[in-house]
Short mmCIF file of C-alpha atoms and ligand atoms in Angstrom, two decimals:
data_model
loop_
_atom_site.label_atom_id
_atom_site.label_comp_id
_atom_site.label_asym_id
_atom_site.label_seq_id
_atom_site.Cartn_x
_atom_site.Cartn_y
_atom_site.Cartn_z
CA MET A 1 -64.60 74.50 -41.46
CA GLU A 2 -67.02 74.91 -44.30
CA LYS A 3 -70.22 76.50 -43.12
CA SER A 4 -72.40 74.11 -45.10
CA LYS A 5 -70.78 71.04 -43.60
CA ILE A 6 -72.95 68.62 -41.62
CA SER A 7 -70.53 66.54 -39.61
CA ASP A 8 -71.17 63.08 -38.23
CA PRO A 9 -71.06 63.02 -34.43
CA PHE A 10 -71.95 59.31 -34.27
CA GLU A 11 -68.95 57.73 -35.95
CA LYS A 12 -66.97 56.59 -32.93
CA ALA A 13 -69.95 55.11 -31.10
CA ARG A 14 -71.26 53.54 -34.30
CA VAL A 15 -67.98 51.79 -35.02
CA GLU A 16 -67.16 50.84 -31.43
CA LYS A 17 -70.50 49.67 -30.05
CA GLY A 18 -73.30 50.43 -32.50
CA TYR A 19 -75.51 52.49 -30.20
CA GLY A 20 -75.62 55.56 -28.00
CA ASN A 21 -77.83 56.78 -25.16
CA MET A 22 -79.82 59.87 -24.44
CA ASP A 23 -82.41 60.93 -21.96
CA ASP A 24 -85.59 62.62 -23.11
CA GLN A 25 -87.97 63.89 -20.44
CA ASN A 26 -86.99 60.97 -18.17
CA ASP A 27 -87.81 58.45 -20.87
CA PRO A 28 -84.38 57.30 -22.07
CA VAL A 29 -83.63 56.30 -25.64
CA THR A 30 -81.12 53.78 -27.00
CA ILE A 31 -80.02 55.31 -30.31
CA LEU A 32 -79.23 52.66 -32.96
CA LEU A 33 -76.42 53.82 -35.19
CA ARG A 34 -75.53 51.17 -37.76
CA HIS A 35 -77.17 51.02 -41.18
CA LYS A 36 -77.86 47.30 -40.82
CA ASP A 37 -79.39 47.54 -37.33
CA VAL A 38 -81.45 50.58 -38.27
CA ARG A 39 -82.95 48.79 -41.26
CA LYS A 40 -83.48 45.53 -39.39
CA THR A 41 -85.20 47.28 -36.52
CA ALA A 42 -87.36 49.39 -38.83
CA HIS A 43 -88.54 46.17 -40.41
CA ASN A 44 -89.47 44.47 -37.18
CA TRP A 45 -92.64 46.35 -36.31
CA LYS A 46 -93.84 43.70 -33.87
CA THR A 47 -90.96 44.12 -31.43
CA PHE A 48 -90.33 47.79 -32.24
CA GLN A 49 -93.69 49.47 -32.25
CA SER A 50 -94.91 52.76 -33.69
CA GLY A 51 -98.49 52.52 -32.45
CA GLY A 52 -99.14 51.65 -28.82
CA ASP A 53 -101.15 53.53 -26.21
CA GLU A 54 -98.93 56.50 -25.56
CA VAL A 55 -99.54 58.77 -28.50
CA GLY A 56 -96.50 60.92 -29.34
CA ARG A 57 -93.95 58.70 -27.59
CA ILE A 58 -92.05 57.60 -30.70
CA VAL A 59 -91.15 61.19 -31.54
CA ILE A 60 -87.97 62.49 -29.96
CA PRO A 61 -88.42 64.80 -28.14
CA SER A 62 -91.51 62.90 -27.04
CA GLU A 63 -94.80 64.69 -27.72
CA VAL A 64 -96.77 62.75 -25.09
CA ALA A 65 -97.26 65.94 -23.06
CA ILE A 66 -98.62 68.03 -25.93
CA ARG A 67 -100.54 65.69 -28.18
CA ASP A 68 -103.51 63.30 -27.74
CA THR A 69 -104.34 62.77 -31.38
CA ARG A 70 -102.64 59.82 -33.02
CA GLN A 71 -100.79 60.76 -36.20
CA ILE A 72 -101.87 58.46 -39.01
CA PRO A 73 -100.40 56.31 -40.54
CA PHE A 74 -97.18 57.16 -38.70
CA GLU A 75 -98.41 55.98 -35.27
CA VAL A 76 -100.36 52.93 -36.43
CA ASP A 77 -98.84 49.47 -36.84
CA PRO A 78 -99.73 46.77 -39.36
CA PRO A 79 -102.16 45.40 -40.35
CA LEU A 80 -104.26 48.58 -39.96
CA HIS A 81 -101.30 50.65 -41.11
CA LYS A 82 -101.54 49.11 -44.58
CA GLU A 83 -105.22 50.03 -44.89
CA PHE A 84 -104.39 53.68 -44.26
CA ARG A 85 -101.40 53.61 -46.62
CA ASN A 86 -103.59 52.12 -49.35
CA LEU A 87 -105.99 54.97 -48.87
CA LEU A 88 -103.32 57.69 -48.81
CA ASP A 89 -100.58 56.56 -51.20
CA GLY A 90 -102.36 57.65 -54.38
CA TRP A 91 -103.03 61.15 -53.12
CA PHE A 92 -99.46 61.59 -51.90
CA LYS A 93 -98.08 60.46 -55.27
CA ARG A 94 -99.84 63.32 -57.09
CA PRO A 95 -96.54 65.27 -57.21
CA ASN A 96 -95.52 62.87 -60.00
CA GLY A 97 -98.19 64.41 -62.24
CA GLU A 98 -97.34 66.96 -64.92
CA GLU A 99 -99.87 69.57 -63.89
CA TYR A 100 -98.78 69.42 -60.26
CA GLN A 101 -95.15 69.78 -61.31
CA ALA A 102 -95.90 72.78 -63.49
CA LYS A 103 -97.67 74.53 -60.62
CA LEU A 104 -94.85 73.72 -58.22
CA ALA A 105 -92.25 75.01 -60.68
CA ALA A 106 -94.21 78.25 -61.12
CA GLN A 107 -94.34 78.76 -57.34
CA ILE A 108 -90.63 78.13 -56.90
CA GLU A 109 -89.67 80.29 -59.85
CA THR A 110 -91.63 83.22 -58.43
CA LEU A 111 -89.90 82.82 -55.09
CA VAL A 112 -86.42 82.53 -56.61
CA ASN A 113 -87.07 85.67 -58.69
CA GLU A 114 -88.15 87.44 -55.51
CA VAL A 115 -84.95 86.61 -53.63
CA LEU A 116 -82.76 87.39 -56.63
CA ASN A 117 -83.96 90.96 -56.46
CA LYS A 118 -83.10 91.43 -52.80
CA ASP A 119 -79.81 92.51 -51.29
CA GLU A 120 -79.87 89.94 -48.53
CA VAL A 121 -82.24 87.14 -47.65
CA GLU A 122 -82.68 85.20 -44.43
CA VAL A 123 -83.17 81.80 -46.03
CA VAL A 124 -85.01 79.86 -43.29
CA ARG A 125 -87.83 82.33 -42.80
CA ASP A 126 -87.93 84.20 -46.09
CA PHE A 127 -87.21 81.38 -48.50
CA SER A 128 -87.53 77.81 -47.18
CA LEU A 129 -90.55 78.32 -44.92
CA LYS A 130 -92.37 80.18 -47.69
CA LEU A 131 -91.48 77.58 -50.28
CA GLN A 132 -92.56 74.70 -48.02
CA SER A 133 -95.86 76.35 -47.04
CA ARG A 134 -96.77 77.37 -50.57
CA ALA A 135 -95.97 73.91 -51.92
CA LEU A 136 -98.13 72.38 -49.20
CA THR A 137 -101.18 74.12 -50.70
CA LEU A 138 -100.64 71.85 -53.73
CA LEU A 139 -100.34 68.72 -51.63
CA LEU A 140 -103.53 69.56 -49.75
CA ASN A 141 -105.23 71.06 -52.80
CA THR A 142 -106.28 74.11 -50.79
CA PRO A 143 -106.22 77.81 -51.81
CA PHE A 144 -102.76 79.38 -52.10
CA SER A 145 -103.79 82.07 -49.61
CA GLU A 146 -103.80 79.47 -46.79
CA SER A 147 -100.02 79.46 -46.98
CA GLU A 148 -99.96 82.94 -45.42
CA THR A 149 -101.47 81.49 -42.23
CA TRP A 150 -99.02 78.58 -42.17
CA ILE A 151 -96.04 80.86 -42.73
CA SER A 152 -97.14 82.89 -39.71
CA TRP A 153 -96.72 79.75 -37.53
CA GLY A 154 -92.96 79.65 -38.09
CA THR A 155 -90.77 76.68 -38.89
CA HIS A 156 -92.06 74.12 -36.40
CA VAL A 157 -95.65 73.57 -35.32
CA PHE A 158 -94.77 72.03 -31.95
CA ARG A 159 -91.58 73.89 -31.08
CA SER A 160 -90.76 77.54 -30.67
CA GLU A 161 -87.55 79.40 -30.08
CA GLY A 162 -86.26 78.48 -26.65
CA GLU A 163 -88.94 75.85 -26.09
CA SER A 164 -88.55 72.34 -27.42
CA LEU A 165 -92.26 71.63 -26.85
CA ASP A 166 -94.81 74.42 -26.98
CA ALA A 167 -98.36 73.36 -26.09
CA ASP A 168 -99.91 76.74 -27.00
CA LYS A 169 -98.40 76.56 -30.41
CA ALA A 170 -99.59 72.99 -30.91
CA ASN A 171 -103.12 74.13 -30.03
CA VAL A 172 -103.05 76.70 -32.82
CA LEU A 173 -102.53 73.86 -35.30
CA TYR A 174 -105.13 71.57 -33.68
CA ASN A 175 -107.79 74.31 -33.66
CA TYR A 176 -107.02 75.26 -37.24
CA ILE A 177 -107.38 71.66 -38.40
CA ASP A 178 -110.59 71.13 -36.38
CA GLU A 179 -112.08 74.16 -38.07
CA LYS A 180 -111.04 73.06 -41.55
CA ILE A 181 -112.49 69.57 -41.03
CA ILE A 182 -115.81 71.04 -39.87
CA GLU A 183 -115.84 73.41 -42.86
CA ALA A 184 -115.14 70.54 -45.26
CA SER A 185 -117.85 68.37 -43.75
CA LYS A 186 -120.40 71.17 -44.26
CA ASN A 187 -119.11 72.20 -47.63
CA PRO A 188 -117.13 69.41 -49.28
CA GLY A 189 -114.63 70.43 -51.93
CA GLU A 190 -111.67 68.79 -53.62
CA ASP A 191 -109.16 69.31 -50.87
CA LEU A 192 -107.55 66.58 -48.77
CA TYR A 193 -109.89 67.20 -45.80
CA SER A 194 -112.96 66.56 -47.99
CA VAL A 195 -111.42 63.55 -49.70
CA LEU A 196 -110.59 61.99 -46.34
CA LEU A 197 -114.02 62.70 -44.87
CA ASN A 198 -115.46 60.83 -47.82
CA SER A 199 -113.18 57.80 -47.47
CA GLU A 200 -113.50 54.49 -45.72
CA VAL A 201 -111.04 52.21 -44.01
CA ASN A 202 -112.15 48.63 -43.31
CA GLY A 203 -115.67 49.57 -44.34
CA ASN A 204 -115.95 52.49 -41.91
CA LYS A 205 -115.99 56.19 -42.75
CA LEU A 206 -113.01 58.01 -41.28
CA THR A 207 -113.82 59.82 -38.04
CA HIS A 208 -113.03 63.47 -37.32
CA GLU A 209 -110.20 62.30 -35.06
CA GLU A 210 -108.69 60.09 -37.78
CA VAL A 211 -108.82 62.85 -40.38
CA LYS A 212 -107.26 65.16 -37.82
CA GLY A 213 -104.45 62.66 -37.18
CA ILE A 214 -103.64 62.44 -40.87
CA MET A 215 -103.69 66.21 -41.24
CA ILE A 216 -101.47 66.82 -38.19
CA LEU A 217 -98.91 64.48 -39.67
CA THR A 218 -99.13 66.20 -43.04
CA PHE A 219 -98.49 69.58 -41.43
CA ALA A 220 -95.88 68.55 -38.87
CA GLY A 221 -93.93 65.77 -40.55
CA GLY A 222 -92.96 67.61 -43.69
CA ARG A 223 -92.28 70.99 -42.23
CA ASP A 224 -88.95 71.40 -40.44
CA THR A 225 -87.63 68.44 -42.45
CA VAL A 226 -88.31 70.07 -45.82
CA ILE A 227 -87.16 73.44 -44.49
CA ASN A 228 -83.85 71.88 -43.37
CA ALA A 229 -83.36 70.17 -46.73
CA LEU A 230 -83.97 73.40 -48.64
CA THR A 231 -81.86 75.60 -46.39
CA ASN A 232 -78.97 73.14 -46.26
CA SER A 233 -79.06 72.93 -50.06
CA ILE A 234 -78.71 76.70 -50.38
CA ALA A 235 -75.78 76.67 -47.96
CA TYR A 236 -74.19 73.78 -49.84
CA PHE A 237 -74.43 75.47 -53.24
CA ALA A 238 -73.12 78.73 -51.77
CA GLU A 239 -69.90 76.90 -50.99
CA HIS A 240 -69.94 74.63 -54.06
CA PRO A 241 -70.90 76.84 -57.00
CA LYS A 242 -69.33 74.33 -59.41
CA SER A 243 -71.85 71.70 -58.37
CA LEU A 244 -74.65 74.08 -59.33
CA GLN A 245 -72.99 74.71 -62.69
CA ALA A 246 -72.59 70.97 -63.19
CA ILE A 247 -76.34 70.57 -62.74
CA LYS A 248 -76.99 73.37 -65.21
CA GLU A 249 -74.80 71.62 -67.77
CA ASN A 250 -76.03 68.10 -67.01
CA PRO A 251 -79.63 68.36 -65.81
CA GLU A 252 -79.94 64.56 -65.99
CA MET A 253 -77.87 64.39 -62.81
CA ILE A 254 -80.58 66.12 -60.75
CA ASN A 255 -82.13 62.95 -59.34
CA ASN A 256 -78.81 61.63 -58.09
CA ALA A 257 -77.91 65.04 -56.72
CA VAL A 258 -81.16 65.21 -54.77
CA GLU A 259 -80.71 61.72 -53.30
CA GLU A 260 -77.14 62.50 -52.33
CA LEU A 261 -78.00 65.82 -50.69
CA ILE A 262 -80.82 64.17 -48.80
CA ARG A 263 -78.49 61.38 -47.67
CA TYR A 264 -75.89 63.86 -46.49
CA PHE A 265 -78.31 66.25 -44.76
CA ALA A 266 -80.58 63.58 -43.18
CA PRO A 267 -83.12 66.29 -42.32
CA LEU A 268 -84.75 64.06 -39.69
CA THR A 269 -82.02 62.79 -37.37
CA HIS A 270 -83.87 59.84 -35.91
CA MET A 271 -87.27 58.39 -35.06
CA GLY A 272 -88.23 56.29 -32.06
CA ARG A 273 -89.91 52.94 -31.54
CA VAL A 274 -91.31 51.43 -28.35
CA VAL A 275 -89.88 48.00 -27.49
CA THR A 276 -92.65 45.44 -26.86
CA GLU A 277 -90.55 42.64 -25.28
CA ASP A 278 -87.12 42.19 -23.71
CA THR A 279 -84.75 41.77 -26.62
CA GLN A 280 -81.32 42.55 -28.04
CA VAL A 281 -80.06 44.96 -30.66
CA CYS A 282 -76.44 44.82 -31.80
CA GLU A 283 -75.69 42.55 -28.85
CA HIS A 284 -77.10 45.10 -26.48
CA ALA A 285 -80.04 44.20 -24.24
CA VAL A 286 -83.08 46.44 -24.42
CA LYS A 287 -86.04 46.09 -22.08
CA ALA A 288 -89.73 45.92 -22.88
CA ASN A 289 -91.49 49.29 -22.73
CA THR A 290 -88.30 51.30 -23.24
CA ARG A 291 -87.52 53.25 -26.39
CA VAL A 292 -84.99 52.81 -29.14
CA SER A 293 -84.43 55.21 -32.00
CA LEU A 294 -83.50 54.52 -35.59
CA CYS A 295 -80.78 57.02 -36.34
CA TRP A 296 -81.14 57.76 -40.04
CA ALA A 297 -78.40 60.40 -39.85
CA SER A 298 -75.86 57.92 -38.50
CA ALA A 299 -76.88 55.06 -40.81
CA ASN A 300 -76.33 57.38 -43.78
CA ARG A 301 -72.67 57.81 -42.81
CA ASP A 302 -71.97 54.13 -42.18
CA ALA A 303 -68.66 53.46 -43.94
CA THR A 304 -69.50 49.76 -44.31
CA VAL A 305 -72.21 50.84 -46.76
CA PHE A 306 -71.11 54.21 -48.21
CA GLU A 307 -67.67 54.93 -49.59
CA ASN A 308 -66.34 58.28 -48.33
CA PRO A 309 -69.56 58.79 -46.39
CA ASN A 310 -68.72 62.34 -45.32
CA GLU A 311 -68.35 63.56 -48.86
CA VAL A 312 -71.15 64.82 -51.06
CA ASP A 313 -70.74 62.95 -54.32
CA PHE A 314 -73.39 63.43 -57.00
CA ASN A 315 -71.90 60.52 -58.94
CA ARG A 316 -72.34 58.01 -56.13
CA LYS A 317 -73.48 54.73 -57.68
CA MET A 318 -75.19 52.96 -54.79
CA ASN A 319 -77.13 55.18 -52.46
CA PRO A 320 -79.33 53.15 -50.11
CA HIS A 321 -79.79 56.10 -47.75
CA VAL A 322 -82.51 55.99 -45.10
CA SER A 323 -83.36 59.69 -44.91
CA PHE A 324 -86.97 58.84 -45.73
CA GLY A 325 -87.00 56.02 -43.22
CA PHE A 326 -87.14 52.38 -44.19
CA GLY A 327 -89.64 49.54 -44.37
CA THR A 328 -93.24 49.81 -43.23
CA HIS A 329 -93.19 53.48 -42.28
CA ASN A 330 -91.18 54.88 -45.16
CA CYS A 331 -92.03 58.53 -45.65
CA LEU A 332 -95.48 59.20 -47.11
CA GLY A 333 -94.40 62.69 -48.19
CA ALA A 334 -91.25 61.56 -50.00
CA THR A 335 -92.66 62.05 -53.52
CA HIS A 336 -93.61 65.62 -52.68
CA ALA A 337 -90.30 66.34 -50.93
CA ARG A 338 -88.25 64.91 -53.79
CA GLN A 339 -90.20 66.89 -56.36
CA ILE A 340 -89.66 70.09 -54.38
CA MET A 341 -85.92 69.45 -54.22
CA ARG A 342 -85.60 68.56 -57.91
CA THR A 343 -87.53 71.62 -58.98
CA LEU A 344 -85.51 73.87 -56.72
CA LEU A 345 -82.20 72.53 -58.03
CA GLU A 346 -83.28 72.97 -61.63
CA ILE A 347 -84.44 76.55 -61.11
CA LEU A 348 -81.44 77.53 -58.99
CA ALA A 349 -79.03 76.07 -61.53
CA ASN A 350 -80.59 78.10 -64.31
CA LYS A 351 -81.03 81.40 -62.54
CA VAL A 352 -78.43 81.68 -59.81
CA ALA A 353 -74.74 82.07 -60.61
CA THR A 354 -73.38 82.24 -57.08
CA ILE A 355 -74.61 82.59 -53.52
CA ASP A 356 -72.71 84.47 -50.80
CA ILE A 357 -73.19 83.52 -47.17
CA VAL A 358 -73.39 86.61 -44.97
CA ASP A 359 -74.24 85.19 -41.57
CA THR A 360 -75.25 81.86 -40.00
CA ASP A 361 -76.78 80.61 -36.77
CA GLU A 362 -76.65 76.81 -36.68
CA ASN A 363 -79.40 74.60 -35.29
CA ILE A 364 -77.68 72.03 -33.11
CA GLU A 365 -79.67 69.15 -31.65
CA GLU A 366 -78.58 67.85 -28.27
CA LEU A 367 -78.89 64.08 -28.17
CA GLY A 368 -77.30 62.94 -24.93
CA GLU A 369 -73.69 62.16 -25.70
CA PHE A 370 -74.05 63.58 -29.24
CA ASN A 371 -74.57 67.06 -30.65
CA ARG A 372 -75.72 67.18 -34.24
CA LYS A 373 -76.14 70.08 -36.60
CA VAL A 374 -79.40 69.51 -38.45
CA GLY A 375 -79.59 72.86 -40.21
CA TYR A 376 -79.83 76.53 -39.31
CA ASN A 377 -81.94 78.70 -37.07
CA SER A 378 -81.11 81.41 -39.55
CA ILE A 379 -78.75 81.93 -42.46
CA THR A 380 -78.48 85.17 -44.38
CA VAL A 381 -77.24 85.03 -47.95
CA LYS A 382 -77.05 87.07 -51.12
CA PHE A 383 -78.21 85.36 -54.33
CA ASN A 384 -76.36 86.55 -57.45
CA LYS A 385 -77.99 86.33 -60.89
CA TYR A 386 -76.40 85.20 -64.08
C1 LIG B 401 -94.02 63.95 -36.41
C2 LIG B 401 -92.72 63.82 -37.11
C3 LIG B 401 -92.85 62.99 -38.34
C4 LIG B 401 -93.87 64.86 -35.22
C5 LIG B 401 -91.57 62.19 -40.13
O1 LIG B 401 -91.60 62.87 -38.94
O2 LIG B 401 -92.22 65.10 -37.46
C6 LIG B 401 -91.99 65.96 -36.35
O3 LIG B 401 -91.51 67.17 -36.81
C7 LIG B 401 -93.28 66.19 -35.61
O4 LIG B 401 -93.02 66.98 -34.46
O5 LIG B 401 -95.12 65.06 -34.61
O6 LIG B 401 -94.99 64.46 -37.28
#
């Protein structure tokens, strides 16, 4: 089997019944698998809630045990959700700006030059994590040097090797953010902390806790997801050098290529919702106060929507993938993530002729009856110049 392949473990269950089951810390989850059901459920925020009292419960694995701060706007439902999105959307669309893009391209070019001069590179730690952390300094508008601290935290802020939830690690992030908020309130600058401290929602200044919730989401939500997207892209191009050449020859295909890679990789497998009343999904009864999950990874391979869903096809015409979620809670960081991917593809296509895979250790998620490869714990490659 190709090493870069991300197979679809959900197909049989998706076709036969439309859902699967998993346990998570004694709080079971009904995993919704069909594109239509996933979108419908994502839309229905009244019956399938993101907010609610138990902060961290919609994440799988649940973060109830390691987090008290509500991530905003991710764990807030309408109508308040909209107020926060209105406040944040403009800031998170800055990656569309020319100056931002030039800075991002310069960062990525430096990093690609660095790895081109090495014999072997472990991509997760020495490429993707660095790229993600450095790019985050642009999104937050903080000094570049902060990225050194973030890189030292490793790929996930709540998980460590061997531990799916690591409270000590989470506290490192919480303390860091607390400190930065206090600093910004004493000495306001032009970074996201300062901007938020100066903002109002519904006529009230944001509290420390609200700013913290937005910042935790910004750090956690776009971390392993972006790292998976970047690392999987490198693995893909290692095994499909012609696709990289095609991009070099036809740079106008980059946007489609990025959407297709993101569909195929689905860097975030699924996201939960808490059911507020007894109801039904795909003719299956679900009880109030249980959890369902919207399985983006499965929806993206639904053959009723995507032709040859298990193939990466940069010329795909219709691509209504749900890798950035769907409906109310569509990904706030999507503009940034897309810009990172586009820039990476452009620079790789121009500088890298081929990539050799030396060694891989896959990251397999265990989801009850399903096991899904989401990326790599590590993958060592050699980048070859033109
Ligand atoms: C949460 C989540 C958001 C969660 C879009 O996803 O990402 C996960 O990696 C975090 O653990 O807390 O931010």
